[in-house]
Coordinates of C-alpha atoms and ligand atoms in Angstrom, one line a residue:
M1 CA 308.1 -128.4 37.4
Q2 CA 304.6 -130.0 37.4
N3 CA 302.1 -129.3 34.7
S4 CA 298.5 -128.5 35.3
S5 CA 297.4 -127.7 31.7
W6 CA 295.5 -131.0 31.6
I7 CA 293.0 -129.7 34.1
P8 CA 290.0 -128.1 32.3
F9 CA 289.6 -124.4 32.8
F10 CA 293.0 -124.2 34.5
P11 CA 295.3 -121.6 33.0
E12 CA 298.7 -122.6 31.6
Q13 CA 301.7 -122.2 33.8
A14 CA 303.9 -119.6 32.1
S15 CA 306.0 -117.9 34.8
T16 CA 308.8 -119.0 37.2
F17 CA 306.5 -119.0 40.2
A18 CA 303.3 -120.4 38.6
W19 CA 304.1 -123.9 39.8
Q20 CA 304.6 -122.7 43.4
V21 CA 301.2 -121.0 43.5
D22 CA 299.6 -124.1 42.0
L23 CA 301.4 -126.4 44.5
L24 CA 300.1 -124.3 47.4
Y25 CA 296.6 -124.3 45.9
F26 CA 296.5 -128.1 45.4
Y27 CA 297.9 -128.6 48.9
L28 CA 295.1 -126.5 50.3
I29 CA 292.6 -128.5 48.4
A30 CA 294.2 -131.8 49.6
V31 CA 294.1 -130.6 53.2
S32 CA 290.4 -129.6 52.9
V33 CA 289.5 -132.9 51.3
A34 CA 291.4 -134.9 53.8
F35 CA 289.4 -133.2 56.6
A36 CA 286.1 -133.1 54.9
I37 CA 285.8 -136.8 53.9
P38 CA 286.3 -138.3 57.4
I39 CA 284.1 -135.7 59.0
V40 CA 281.2 -136.3 56.5
A41 CA 281.8 -140.1 56.9
A42 CA 281.7 -139.8 60.7
I43 CA 278.4 -137.8 60.5
F44 CA 276.7 -140.6 58.5
F45 CA 278.2 -143.3 60.6
F46 CA 277.0 -141.7 63.9
I47 CA 273.6 -141.0 62.4
V48 CA 273.1 -144.7 61.9
K49 CA 274.9 -145.9 64.9
Y50 CA 273.2 -143.6 67.4
R51 CA 269.8 -143.4 65.8
E52 CA 266.9 -143.5 68.3
V53 CA 266.2 -147.0 69.3
E54 CA 264.7 -146.4 72.7
K55 CA 262.7 -143.3 73.9
F56 CA 264.5 -141.0 76.4
A57 CA 267.6 -143.2 76.7
T58 CA 270.5 -141.6 78.7
P59 CA 273.9 -142.0 77.1
E60 CA 277.0 -142.9 79.0
E61 CA 279.0 -139.8 80.1
I62 CA 282.6 -139.2 78.8
H63 CA 285.0 -137.2 80.9
G64 CA 287.5 -136.1 78.2
S65 CA 290.8 -137.6 77.0
M66 CA 294.1 -135.9 77.3
V67 CA 295.6 -137.9 74.5
L68 CA 292.7 -137.1 72.1
E69 CA 292.8 -133.4 73.0
T70 CA 296.6 -133.2 72.4
V71 CA 296.5 -135.1 69.2
W72 CA 293.7 -133.0 67.6
S73 CA 295.4 -129.8 68.7
I74 CA 298.9 -130.7 67.5
I75 CA 298.0 -132.1 64.1
P76 CA 296.0 -129.1 62.9
F77 CA 298.7 -126.8 64.3
I78 CA 301.4 -128.5 62.2
I79 CA 299.2 -128.4 59.1
S80 CA 298.3 -124.8 59.5
M81 CA 301.9 -123.9 60.0
T82 CA 302.8 -125.6 56.7
I83 CA 300.1 -123.6 55.0
F84 CA 301.4 -120.4 56.6
I85 CA 305.0 -121.0 55.8
G86 CA 304.3 -122.2 52.2
G87 CA 302.1 -119.1 51.7
A88 CA 304.7 -116.8 53.1
I89 CA 307.5 -118.2 50.9
V90 CA 305.4 -117.8 47.7
Y91 CA 304.2 -114.3 48.8
F92 CA 307.7 -113.0 49.5
N93 CA 309.0 -114.5 46.2
Q94 CA 306.3 -112.7 44.3
Y95 CA 306.2 -109.3 46.0
T96 CA 309.9 -108.7 46.7
M97 CA 311.1 -106.8 43.7
P98 CA 314.3 -108.1 42.0
K99 CA 317.1 -105.5 41.6
D100 CA 318.1 -106.6 38.1
A101 CA 314.8 -106.4 36.4
M102 CA 313.8 -104.8 33.1
E103 CA 311.4 -101.9 34.0
I104 CA 308.2 -101.0 32.4
Y105 CA 305.7 -98.4 33.4
V106 CA 302.0 -99.2 33.4
V107 CA 299.1 -96.7 33.8
G108 CA 295.6 -98.0 34.3
K109 CA 292.7 -95.9 33.1
Q110 CA 289.0 -96.5 32.6
W111 CA 289.1 -98.8 30.6
M112 CA 292.5 -99.6 29.3
W113 CA 296.1 -100.5 30.2
K114 CA 298.8 -98.2 28.9
A115 CA 302.4 -99.4 29.1
Q116 CA 305.7 -97.7 28.3
H117 CA 309.0 -99.3 28.0
S118 CA 312.1 -97.6 29.3
T119 CA 313.3 -97.3 25.7
G120 CA 310.2 -95.3 24.9
Q121 CA 307.9 -97.6 23.1
R122 CA 304.2 -97.3 24.1
E123 CA 301.5 -99.9 24.0
I124 CA 297.8 -100.1 24.8
N125 CA 296.2 -103.3 26.1
E126 CA 299.3 -105.2 24.8
L127 CA 302.6 -105.8 26.5
H128 CA 305.6 -107.3 24.8
V129 CA 308.2 -108.8 27.0
P130 CA 311.2 -111.1 26.4
V131 CA 311.1 -114.7 27.8
G132 CA 313.4 -115.7 30.6
R133 CA 314.0 -112.2 31.9
K134 CA 312.8 -110.6 35.1
I135 CA 310.3 -107.8 34.3
K136 CA 309.3 -105.3 36.8
L137 CA 306.2 -103.2 36.4
T138 CA 305.8 -99.8 38.1
M139 CA 302.1 -99.2 38.1
T140 CA 299.6 -96.4 38.8
T141 CA 296.2 -95.3 37.6
E142 CA 294.7 -92.1 36.3
D143 CA 291.3 -92.6 37.9
V144 CA 290.0 -95.5 40.1
L145 CA 291.4 -98.7 41.5
H146 CA 292.3 -101.4 38.9
D147 CA 294.1 -104.6 39.3
F148 CA 296.7 -105.9 36.9
S149 CA 296.2 -109.7 36.6
I150 CA 297.9 -112.3 34.5
P151 CA 296.4 -115.7 35.3
A152 CA 299.0 -117.7 33.3
F153 CA 301.8 -116.1 35.5
R154 CA 299.8 -116.6 38.7
T155 CA 300.3 -113.0 39.7
K156 CA 298.3 -109.8 40.1
A157 CA 298.5 -106.6 42.0
D158 CA 296.1 -103.7 42.7
V159 CA 296.8 -100.5 40.9
V160 CA 296.0 -97.6 43.2
P161 CA 295.3 -94.0 42.5
G162 CA 297.9 -91.6 44.0
R163 CA 300.7 -94.1 44.5
Y164 CA 302.9 -96.6 42.8
T165 CA 302.5 -100.4 43.2
Y166 CA 304.9 -103.0 41.7
L167 CA 304.6 -106.3 40.1
W168 CA 307.3 -108.6 38.7
F169 CA 307.4 -111.8 36.8
E170 CA 309.7 -113.9 34.6
A171 CA 307.9 -115.6 31.8
T172 CA 309.0 -119.2 31.0
K173 CA 307.7 -119.8 27.5
P174 CA 306.9 -117.6 24.5
G175 CA 303.2 -117.1 23.8
R176 CA 300.2 -114.8 24.2
Y177 CA 298.7 -114.7 27.6
H178 CA 295.5 -113.0 28.9
L179 CA 295.7 -109.8 30.9
Y180 CA 292.7 -108.8 32.9
C181 CA 291.6 -106.0 35.2
A182 CA 290.7 -107.9 38.3
E183 CA 289.1 -105.1 40.3
Y184 CA 285.7 -103.9 39.4
C185 CA 286.2 -100.4 38.0
G186 CA 283.0 -99.3 36.4
L187 CA 280.8 -99.9 33.4
N188 CA 283.3 -101.3 30.9
H189 CA 285.4 -103.2 33.5
S190 CA 284.9 -106.4 31.7
G191 CA 286.4 -104.9 28.5
M192 CA 289.6 -103.9 30.3
V193 CA 291.5 -106.8 29.0
G194 CA 294.7 -107.2 27.0
W195 CA 297.5 -109.5 26.1
I196 CA 301.0 -110.2 27.3
N197 CA 303.1 -111.2 24.4
V198 CA 306.1 -113.2 25.5
M199 CA 308.8 -113.4 22.9
E200 CA 312.2 -114.9 22.4
Q201 CA 314.9 -112.3 23.2
R202 CA 315.8 -111.9 19.5
D203 CA 312.1 -111.4 18.4
F204 CA 311.7 -109.0 21.2
D205 CA 314.7 -106.9 20.1
N206 CA 313.2 -106.9 16.6
W207 CA 309.9 -105.8 17.9
L208 CA 311.5 -103.0 19.9
A209 CA 313.5 -101.9 16.8
G210 CA 310.4 -101.9 14.6
N211 CA 308.4 -99.8 17.0
T212 CA 310.4 -96.6 17.0
S213 CA 309.5 -94.5 20.0
S214 CA 309.2 -90.8 20.3
Q215 CA 310.9 -90.2 23.6
T216 CA 312.1 -92.4 26.4
P217 CA 310.6 -91.7 29.8
V218 CA 313.8 -90.0 30.9
E219 CA 313.9 -87.8 27.8
M220 CA 310.3 -86.9 28.2
G221 CA 310.9 -86.0 31.8
K222 CA 313.9 -83.9 30.9
D223 CA 311.8 -82.0 28.3
L224 CA 309.0 -81.4 30.8
F225 CA 311.5 -80.4 33.5
E226 CA 313.4 -77.9 31.4
N227 CA 310.8 -76.6 29.0
K228 CA 307.2 -77.4 29.4
L229 CA 306.8 -77.1 33.2
G230 CA 309.6 -74.8 34.1
C231 CA 311.0 -76.9 37.0
A232 CA 314.5 -75.9 36.0
S233 CA 313.8 -72.2 36.8
C234 CA 314.1 -73.2 40.5
H235 CA 316.0 -76.5 40.2
A236 CA 318.6 -75.6 37.7
G237 CA 321.5 -75.8 40.1
G238 CA 324.2 -73.2 40.5
A239 CA 324.2 -70.2 42.9
N240 CA 320.7 -68.9 42.3
Q241 CA 319.0 -72.2 42.8
R242 CA 315.8 -71.7 44.8
G243 CA 314.6 -75.3 44.8
A244 CA 316.1 -78.2 46.6
K245 CA 319.0 -80.2 45.0
L246 CA 317.6 -83.1 43.0
E247 CA 320.8 -84.7 41.7
G248 CA 321.6 -88.0 43.4
I249 CA 318.8 -87.8 46.0
F250 CA 317.1 -91.0 45.0
G251 CA 317.5 -93.7 47.6
K252 CA 319.0 -91.2 50.1
E253 CA 317.5 -89.7 53.2
V254 CA 316.2 -86.2 53.2
K255 CA 315.6 -84.1 56.3
L256 CA 312.2 -82.4 56.4
V257 CA 311.1 -79.1 58.0
G258 CA 309.5 -80.0 61.3
G259 CA 312.2 -82.5 62.3
G260 CA 311.3 -85.7 60.4
S261 CA 313.2 -87.4 57.6
T262 CA 312.3 -89.7 54.8
I263 CA 313.9 -91.9 52.2
V264 CA 313.6 -90.6 48.6
N265 CA 311.6 -93.3 46.7
D266 CA 309.2 -93.1 43.7
D267 CA 306.3 -92.2 45.9
Y268 CA 308.2 -89.4 47.7
L269 CA 309.2 -87.9 44.3
R270 CA 305.7 -88.2 43.1
N271 CA 304.2 -86.5 46.2
S272 CA 306.9 -83.8 46.1
I273 CA 305.6 -82.8 42.7
L274 CA 301.9 -83.1 43.4
N275 CA 301.8 -81.8 46.9
P276 CA 305.1 -80.1 47.7
A277 CA 303.8 -78.4 50.9
A278 CA 303.2 -81.8 52.6
Q279 CA 306.9 -82.6 53.0
V280 CA 309.1 -79.6 52.8
V281 CA 312.9 -80.1 52.6
E282 CA 314.8 -78.7 55.5
G283 CA 316.4 -75.3 54.7
F284 CA 313.9 -74.4 52.0
Q285 CA 310.8 -72.2 51.9
P286 CA 307.6 -73.9 50.7
I287 CA 307.5 -71.9 47.5
M288 CA 307.2 -74.7 45.1
P289 CA 303.8 -74.6 43.4
T290 CA 301.7 -77.7 43.2
F291 CA 301.5 -79.5 39.9
K292 CA 298.4 -81.4 40.7
G293 CA 296.0 -81.4 37.8
Q294 CA 298.6 -80.1 35.5
V295 CA 300.5 -83.3 34.8
T296 CA 299.2 -86.7 33.6
E297 CA 300.3 -89.9 35.2
E298 CA 302.6 -90.5 32.3
Q299 CA 304.2 -87.2 32.7
L300 CA 304.7 -87.8 36.4
N301 CA 306.3 -91.2 35.6
A302 CA 308.6 -89.4 33.2
L303 CA 309.5 -86.7 35.7
V304 CA 310.3 -89.3 38.4
A305 CA 312.4 -91.3 35.9
Y306 CA 314.3 -88.2 35.0
I307 CA 315.0 -87.1 38.6
K308 CA 316.2 -90.6 39.3
S309 CA 318.5 -90.5 36.3
L310 CA 320.3 -87.4 37.7
T311 CA 323.6 -88.4 39.1
P312 CA 325.2 -86.3 41.9
N313 CA 327.7 -84.5 39.7
A314 CA 325.5 -83.8 36.7
A315 CA 323.7 -80.5 36.8
A316 CA 320.0 -80.8 36.2
T317 CA 320.0 -78.7 33.0
T318 CA 323.3 -79.6 31.4
G319 CA 324.5 -82.7 29.7
A320 CA 322.8 -85.9 28.8
P321 CA 321.1 -87.7 31.7
A322 CA 322.7 -90.9 32.9
A323 CA 321.1 -94.3 32.6
P324 CA 318.0 -94.6 34.8
A325 CA 318.7 -95.7 38.3
P326 CA 317.2 -99.0 39.4
M327 CA 313.8 -98.3 40.9
G328 CA 313.5 -98.9 44.6
N329 CA 310.5 -100.1 46.4
Ligands
HEC401 C1 309.1 -71.8 42.4 C2 310.2 -72.7 42.4 C3 310.0 -74.2 42.1 C4 309.5 -74.7 41.0 C5 308.9 -74.1 39.7 C6 309.6 -76.2 41.2 N1 310.1 -76.5 42.4 FE1 310.5 -78.3 43.2 N2 311.1 -77.5 44.9 C7 311.2 -76.1 45.2 C8 311.6 -75.9 46.5 C9 311.8 -74.6 47.2 C10 311.8 -77.2 47.1 C11 312.1 -77.5 48.5 C12 311.0 -77.3 49.5 C13 310.0 -78.4 49.3 O1 310.3 -79.5 49.6 O2 308.8 -78.0 49.0 C14 311.4 -78.1 46.1 C15 311.4 -79.5 46.2 C16 311.3 -80.4 45.2 C17 311.4 -81.8 45.3 C18 311.8 -82.6 46.6 C19 313.3 -82.5 46.7 C20 314.0 -83.2 47.8 O3 315.2 -83.0 48.0 O4 313.4 -83.9 48.6 C21 311.2 -82.4 44.1 C22 311.3 -83.9 43.8 C23 310.9 -81.3 43.2 N3 310.9 -80.1 43.9 C24 310.6 -81.5 41.9 C25 310.1 -80.4 41.1 C26 309.6 -80.7 39.8 C27 309.6 -82.0 39.0 C28 309.2 -79.5 39.3 C29 308.5 -79.2 38.0 C30 307.3 -80.0 37.7 C31 309.5 -78.5 40.4 N4 310.0 -79.1 41.4 C32 309.2 -77.1 40.3 C33 311.0 -75.1 44.3 C34 310.4 -75.2 43.0
CU402 CU1 290.0 -101.7 35.7

């Protein structure tokens, strides 16, 4: 792994893919320099060589050269393909979510970052994570577009109203790294900053233990589902169930009224709660009320986490929920 911390103003490399991003970046600079220098040199050379020595001189005509044409087409083609392939590899590495990651929810809001761990701990403008572990962020926003950006990890992703976006990283050394909002989001955008605290696993476990949480997202979701929002009155299971079955649907295909079908993922669950009439499950009436405006983003995250935790043979209202299912993308 190369190190770039000796370059002034260059952020530290603190994630597994930081060096790849830098390598690509320096490669692009090298290619640009390698082209720019000969071109500028040739300009000066020809300025002098073909300066006007005689008025209205007619230059000798040239009728093209097959060899020259071929060479200056093939070389740039090869170079641009290396840029494309290098970029694609880095991109797929960064934006393909790992299956075995530790999951954290992030909600952006003018002008702060709120995070919640799957064990329940909440933080604002701070995020504590263990070193050497894959961390996956499931992100959304309560208001406008934001962008979660950690320069030292060489990664960022837009946080978009009305849907989930994802980001993952694996930090390589303990430390405190800047977190920025990288999408102009209003008056105090520049104040929408925070810190990522990367800790040794043991310190992280201590930190978790010292920050007792109220409820995990799954517990909070269960409470909303059964008590506060009354979802259970339709989705409780059993003979009188009026709502669609929710146990074990995550990752499966559902058939919709009107003939289509869709795979149940985070965004589908989210939309089913906010806008149930948009995608009605086959065999059901569109009687589910919309919960738009009645639930916060955090409550939505919790409901989604809870529905995902329901295993096929557990009734929605009885028994403890199983461990949260891995989040698909
Ligand atoms: C008045 C009864 C009723 C209430 C209350 C209700 N639902 Fe529903 N729900 C339904 C019905 C009926 C369907 C199937 C038709 C549809 O897709 O709109 C459904 C569908 C769903 C689906 C899609 C299921 C699938 O298989 O694709 C989800 C997710 C869901 N509800 C979650 C909730 C949550 C969370 C709440 C509470 C915030 C809730 N529902 C409250 C009746 C209800
Ligand atoms: Cu912002």
